[in-house]
Amino acid sequence: MEMIKKSVNRMRAKSPWLLHFDCGSCNGCDIEILACLTPVYDIERFGIINVGNPFHADVLLVSGTVNPRNRKVLSNLHAQMPGPKAVIAVGACGLSGGVFREAYNVVGGIDKVLPVDVYVPGCPPKPEAIIDGVVAALDKLKELGLRKEA
Amino acid sequence: MTQTAILIVCGLISGPLLGGLVSGLDRILTARMQSRIGPPLFQPFYDVIKLCFKEPLVVNVWQVFCVHVYVAASSIAVVLFFLQSDLLLILFVQAVGAVMLVVGALSSTSPFSQIGAQRELLQMLSYEPLLVLVVVGIYIETGSFKLSQIYHWPDPLLPKLPFLFIVLGYALTIKLRKSPFDLSTCHHGHQEIVKGLLTDYSGPFLALTEVGHWFEVVLLLGLCTLFWSTSWVGMGILLAATYFLEVLLDNITSRMNWRWMLSTVWGVGLALSLVNLIWLTQGG
Ligand code: SF4
């Protein structure tokens, strides 16, 4: 039994499917995220697929700040993802609101709405940093998987 | 009796095994064509195992039923293939499965799922008549629908049915969900109307659709082997060449719309089959 659990968890770490949500970012972060898909970075090497569907996703990658309009969409997307799942906040905006922090319509970082597992700082972060962030989220996924089955 | 049992087990095991490996190879080949490294060979298995152990989220209970019938039908089709059964029977069993997948997608209210299902129906409308025509061509040449007799036919069928092989290629491209016919849903990382037909299948049920798809791929590649059934080498070369061309086509074409698909596949496909059938009956 223990062995099966371990190997299932290994599979989990080998096939994290990403859902990317642009939560009102300036598009700087989004361009860097999409750059990870290009042949230069080739995230499919790690089994990572950028899916467009919360039903299929394991990791939610959010860029940009939360505002009162999109916070509902954000929590909705998170609720539609089957567990175990992890959330990554990308960019200064996703972490704290960044340069938009003081704006009247900005609620703040992603962690105001969702439990964030990994923070990737930068404005925008390099694609390498984003890939690092996803890899760090895998440990979280494994841990969640073990806790669920226990 | 024991031989039958062994064949059934062979069919049930080799379906997912071969299908998964072919899909892994496909992904690596695609990546190399785009000058990427690509995922490991066993990536499709990792994906399916991961999906199996995800939390089951069901939009409508009908989906659960439909996806199980889909896997059952496609696996029965492969088992019948291994048992050297009747070709027409195999095609119809496979079609039942394909329809069930569409019914499952239609049972959800998501517009993506609905459009995907409509497009899948149009795709089936395009390729099913062609598959029947291919089988008819094989019947005219060998005088039997029985696989056991077709495999014992002394000459390779390809020189006699070259156009019908191209027609089978059309059906294969649609069935493998490759460009330019990947309208209803798309394989690998691509997106089309979110995930089209598969949008509302998730977790273990998505894993089942994938396994069912592997069975179908094995079945269609099995149909391709009929065209050079006299030697193993010829069979292997034919399969490798066909699959390589499929991946190449996927990478050099873009997605078209269903009107184009219906007119091209029917226009070219029916014309090629007719020419081949007339040649067989009149020329032979
Ligand atoms: S962190 Fe910088 S690049 Fe990213 S969305 Fe905010 S302002 Fe744009």
PDB file of N, CA, C and O and ligand atoms in Angstrom, chain A residues 22 24-30 32 63-65 90-95 97-100 120-125, ligand 1:
ATOM      1  N   ASP A  22      -4.877  35.191 -15.730  1.00  0.00           N
ATOM      2  CA  ASP A  22      -4.404  36.565 -15.703  1.00  0.00           C
ATOM      3  C   ASP A  22      -5.401  37.377 -14.895  1.00  0.00           C
ATOM      4  O   ASP A  22      -6.481  37.697 -15.361  1.00  0.00           O
ATOM      5  N   GLY A  24      -5.718  40.438 -13.954  1.00  0.00           N
ATOM      6  CA  GLY A  24      -5.496  41.873 -14.052  1.00  0.00           C
ATOM      7  C   GLY A  24      -4.027  42.240 -13.969  1.00  0.00           C
ATOM      8  O   GLY A  24      -3.659  43.184 -13.274  1.00  0.00           O
ATOM      9  N   SER A  25      -3.179  41.486 -14.678  1.00  0.00           N
ATOM     10  CA  SER A  25      -1.765  41.854 -14.690  1.00  0.00           C
ATOM     11  C   SER A  25      -1.529  42.794 -15.870  1.00  0.00           C
ATOM     12  O   SER A  25      -2.411  42.994 -16.697  1.00  0.00           O
ATOM     13  N   CYS A  26      -0.320  43.401 -15.949  1.00  0.00           N
ATOM     14  CA  CYS A  26      -0.039  44.334 -17.035  1.00  0.00           C
ATOM     15  C   CYS A  26       0.349  43.574 -18.291  1.00  0.00           C
ATOM     16  O   CYS A  26       0.720  44.173 -19.289  1.00  0.00           O
ATOM     17  N   ASN A  27       0.296  42.224 -18.244  1.00  0.00           N
ATOM     18  CA  ASN A  27       0.669  41.319 -19.334  1.00  0.00           C
ATOM     19  C   ASN A  27       2.156  41.031 -19.387  1.00  0.00           C
ATOM     20  O   ASN A  27       2.582  40.175 -20.151  1.00  0.00           O
ATOM     21  N   GLY A  28       2.956  41.733 -18.584  1.00  0.00           N
ATOM     22  CA  GLY A  28       4.384  41.434 -18.540  1.00  0.00           C
ATOM     23  C   GLY A  28       4.603  40.019 -18.048  1.00  0.00           C
ATOM     24  O   GLY A  28       5.315  39.219 -18.669  1.00  0.00           O
ATOM     25  N   CYS A  29       3.947  39.684 -16.940  1.00  0.00           N
ATOM     26  CA  CYS A  29       4.111  38.344 -16.377  1.00  0.00           C
ATOM     27  C   CYS A  29       3.562  37.276 -17.324  1.00  0.00           C
ATOM     28  O   CYS A  29       4.131  36.204 -17.450  1.00  0.00           O
ATOM     29  N   ASP A  30       2.458  37.581 -17.994  1.00  0.00           N
ATOM     30  CA  ASP A  30       1.833  36.580 -18.870  1.00  0.00           C
ATOM     31  C   ASP A  30       2.742  36.220 -20.025  1.00  0.00           C
ATOM     32  O   ASP A  30       2.832  35.060 -20.426  1.00  0.00           O
ATOM     33  N   GLU A  32       5.943  36.292 -19.957  1.00  0.00           N
ATOM     34  CA  GLU A  32       7.019  35.434 -19.439  1.00  0.00           C
ATOM     35  C   GLU A  32       6.513  34.016 -19.202  1.00  0.00           C
ATOM     36  O   GLU A  32       7.233  33.047 -19.421  1.00  0.00           O
ATOM     37  N   SER A  63      -1.240  35.524 -12.219  1.00  0.00           N
ATOM     38  CA  SER A  63      -0.421  36.728 -12.312  1.00  0.00           C
ATOM     39  C   SER A  63      -1.335  37.930 -12.136  1.00  0.00           C
ATOM     40  O   SER A  63      -2.509  37.886 -12.492  1.00  0.00           O
ATOM     41  N   GLY A  64      -0.800  39.000 -11.577  1.00  0.00           N
ATOM     42  CA  GLY A  64      -1.567  40.235 -11.466  1.00  0.00           C
ATOM     43  C   GLY A  64      -2.253  40.408 -10.122  1.00  0.00           C
ATOM     44  O   GLY A  64      -2.238  39.513  -9.278  1.00  0.00           O
ATOM     45  N   THR A  65      -2.881  41.553  -9.967  1.00  0.00           N
ATOM     46  CA  THR A  65      -3.506  41.886  -8.694  1.00  0.00           C
ATOM     47  C   THR A  65      -4.964  41.441  -8.671  1.00  0.00           C
ATOM     48  O   THR A  65      -5.581  41.265  -9.708  1.00  0.00           O
ATOM     49  N   VAL A  90       2.480  34.709  -9.224  1.00  0.00           N
ATOM     50  CA  VAL A  90       3.616  35.107 -10.044  1.00  0.00           C
ATOM     51  C   VAL A  90       3.692  36.629 -10.125  1.00  0.00           C
ATOM     52  O   VAL A  90       2.700  37.294 -10.396  1.00  0.00           O
ATOM     53  N   GLY A  91       4.871  37.153  -9.883  1.00  0.00           N
ATOM     54  CA  GLY A  91       5.117  38.579 -10.065  1.00  0.00           C
ATOM     55  C   GLY A  91       4.808  39.400  -8.830  1.00  0.00           C
ATOM     56  O   GLY A  91       4.050  38.981  -7.943  1.00  0.00           O
ATOM     57  N   ALA A  92       5.405  40.597  -8.780  1.00  0.00           N
ATOM     58  CA  ALA A  92       5.215  41.483  -7.631  1.00  0.00           C
ATOM     59  C   ALA A  92       3.735  41.766  -7.406  1.00  0.00           C
ATOM     60  O   ALA A  92       3.265  41.839  -6.272  1.00  0.00           O
ATOM     61  N   CYS A  93       2.968  41.902  -8.486  1.00  0.00           N
ATOM     62  CA  CYS A  93       1.542  42.191  -8.366  1.00  0.00           C
ATOM     63  C   CYS A  93       0.807  41.052  -7.685  1.00  0.00           C
ATOM     64  O   CYS A  93      -0.030  41.271  -6.821  1.00  0.00           O
ATOM     65  N   GLY A  94       1.135  39.833  -8.076  1.00  0.00           N
ATOM     66  CA  GLY A  94       0.478  38.683  -7.492  1.00  0.00           C
ATOM     67  C   GLY A  94       0.848  38.505  -6.026  1.00  0.00           C
ATOM     68  O   GLY A  94       0.080  37.960  -5.238  1.00  0.00           O
ATOM     69  N   LEU A  95       2.058  38.954  -5.662  1.00  0.00           N
ATOM     70  CA  LEU A  95       2.515  38.793  -4.287  1.00  0.00           C
ATOM     71  C   LEU A  95       1.840  39.794  -3.349  1.00  0.00           C
ATOM     72  O   LEU A  95       1.415  39.438  -2.259  1.00  0.00           O
ATOM     73  N   GLY A  97       0.346  43.140  -4.776  1.00  0.00           N
ATOM     74  CA  GLY A  97      -0.311  44.250  -5.457  1.00  0.00           C
ATOM     75  C   GLY A  97       0.698  45.069  -6.243  1.00  0.00           C
ATOM     76  O   GLY A  97       0.311  45.820  -7.137  1.00  0.00           O
ATOM     77  N   GLY A  98       1.984  44.909  -5.921  1.00  0.00           N
ATOM     78  CA  GLY A  98       3.063  45.532  -6.684  1.00  0.00           C
ATOM     79  C   GLY A  98       2.869  47.021  -6.870  1.00  0.00           C
ATOM     80  O   GLY A  98       2.462  47.723  -5.934  1.00  0.00           O
ATOM     81  N   VAL A  99       3.132  47.494  -8.070  1.00  0.00           N
ATOM     82  CA  VAL A  99       3.031  48.929  -8.336  1.00  0.00           C
ATOM     83  C   VAL A  99       1.583  49.408  -8.272  1.00  0.00           C
ATOM     84  O   VAL A  99       1.333  50.597  -8.171  1.00  0.00           O
ATOM     85  N   PHE A 100       0.648  48.508  -8.343  1.00  0.00           N
ATOM     86  CA  PHE A 100      -0.774  48.909  -8.316  1.00  0.00           C
ATOM     87  C   PHE A 100      -1.344  48.878  -6.905  1.00  0.00           C
ATOM     88  O   PHE A 100      -2.539  49.063  -6.708  1.00  0.00           O
ATOM     89  N   VAL A 120       6.416  33.636  -6.513  1.00  0.00           N
ATOM     90  CA  VAL A 120       7.534  33.862  -7.434  1.00  0.00           C
ATOM     91  C   VAL A 120       7.701  35.373  -7.606  1.00  0.00           C
ATOM     92  O   VAL A 120       6.906  36.003  -8.301  1.00  0.00           O
ATOM     93  N   PRO A 121       8.710  35.976  -6.957  1.00  0.00           N
ATOM     94  CA  PRO A 121       8.869  37.423  -7.049  1.00  0.00           C
ATOM     95  C   PRO A 121       9.509  37.846  -8.367  1.00  0.00           C
ATOM     96  O   PRO A 121      10.093  37.037  -9.077  1.00  0.00           O
ATOM     97  N   GLY A 122       9.390  39.150  -8.670  1.00  0.00           N
ATOM     98  CA  GLY A 122       9.982  39.693  -9.895  1.00  0.00           C
ATOM     99  C   GLY A 122       8.970  40.551 -10.608  1.00  0.00           C
ATOM    100  O   GLY A 122       7.771  40.398 -10.400  1.00  0.00           O
ATOM    101  N   CYS A 123       9.462  41.474 -11.445  1.00  0.00           N
ATOM    102  CA  CYS A 123       8.531  42.323 -12.163  1.00  0.00           C
ATOM    103  C   CYS A 123       9.023  42.546 -13.580  1.00  0.00           C
ATOM    104  O   CYS A 123       9.626  43.544 -13.852  1.00  0.00           O
ATOM    105  N   PRO A 124       8.760  41.638 -14.495  1.00  0.00           N
ATOM    106  CA  PRO A 124       8.211  40.289 -14.282  1.00  0.00           C
ATOM    107  C   PRO A 124       9.310  39.303 -13.926  1.00  0.00           C
ATOM    108  O   PRO A 124      10.470  39.557 -14.204  1.00  0.00           O
ATOM    109  N   PRO A 125       8.975  38.145 -13.311  1.00  0.00           N
ATOM    110  CA  PRO A 125       9.982  37.118 -13.052  1.00  0.00           C
ATOM    111  C   PRO A 125      10.473  36.521 -14.362  1.00  0.00           C
ATOM    112  O   PRO A 125       9.734  36.500 -15.344  1.00  0.00           O
TER     113      PRO A 125
HETATM  114  S1  SF4 C   1       4.587  42.052 -11.589  1.00  0.00           S
HETATM  115 FE1  SF4 C   1       5.282  43.602 -13.034  1.00  0.00          FE
HETATM  116  S2  SF4 C   1       5.197  42.563 -15.005  1.00  0.00           S
HETATM  117 FE2  SF4 C   1       3.986  41.336 -13.605  1.00  0.00          FE
HETATM  118  S3  SF4 C   1       1.900  42.066 -13.850  1.00  0.00           S
HETATM  119 FE3  SF4 C   1       2.799  43.245 -12.181  1.00  0.00          FE
HETATM  120  S4  SF4 C   1       3.602  45.092 -13.122  1.00  0.00           S
HETATM  121 FE4  SF4 C   1       3.233  43.616 -14.779  1.00  0.00          FE
END
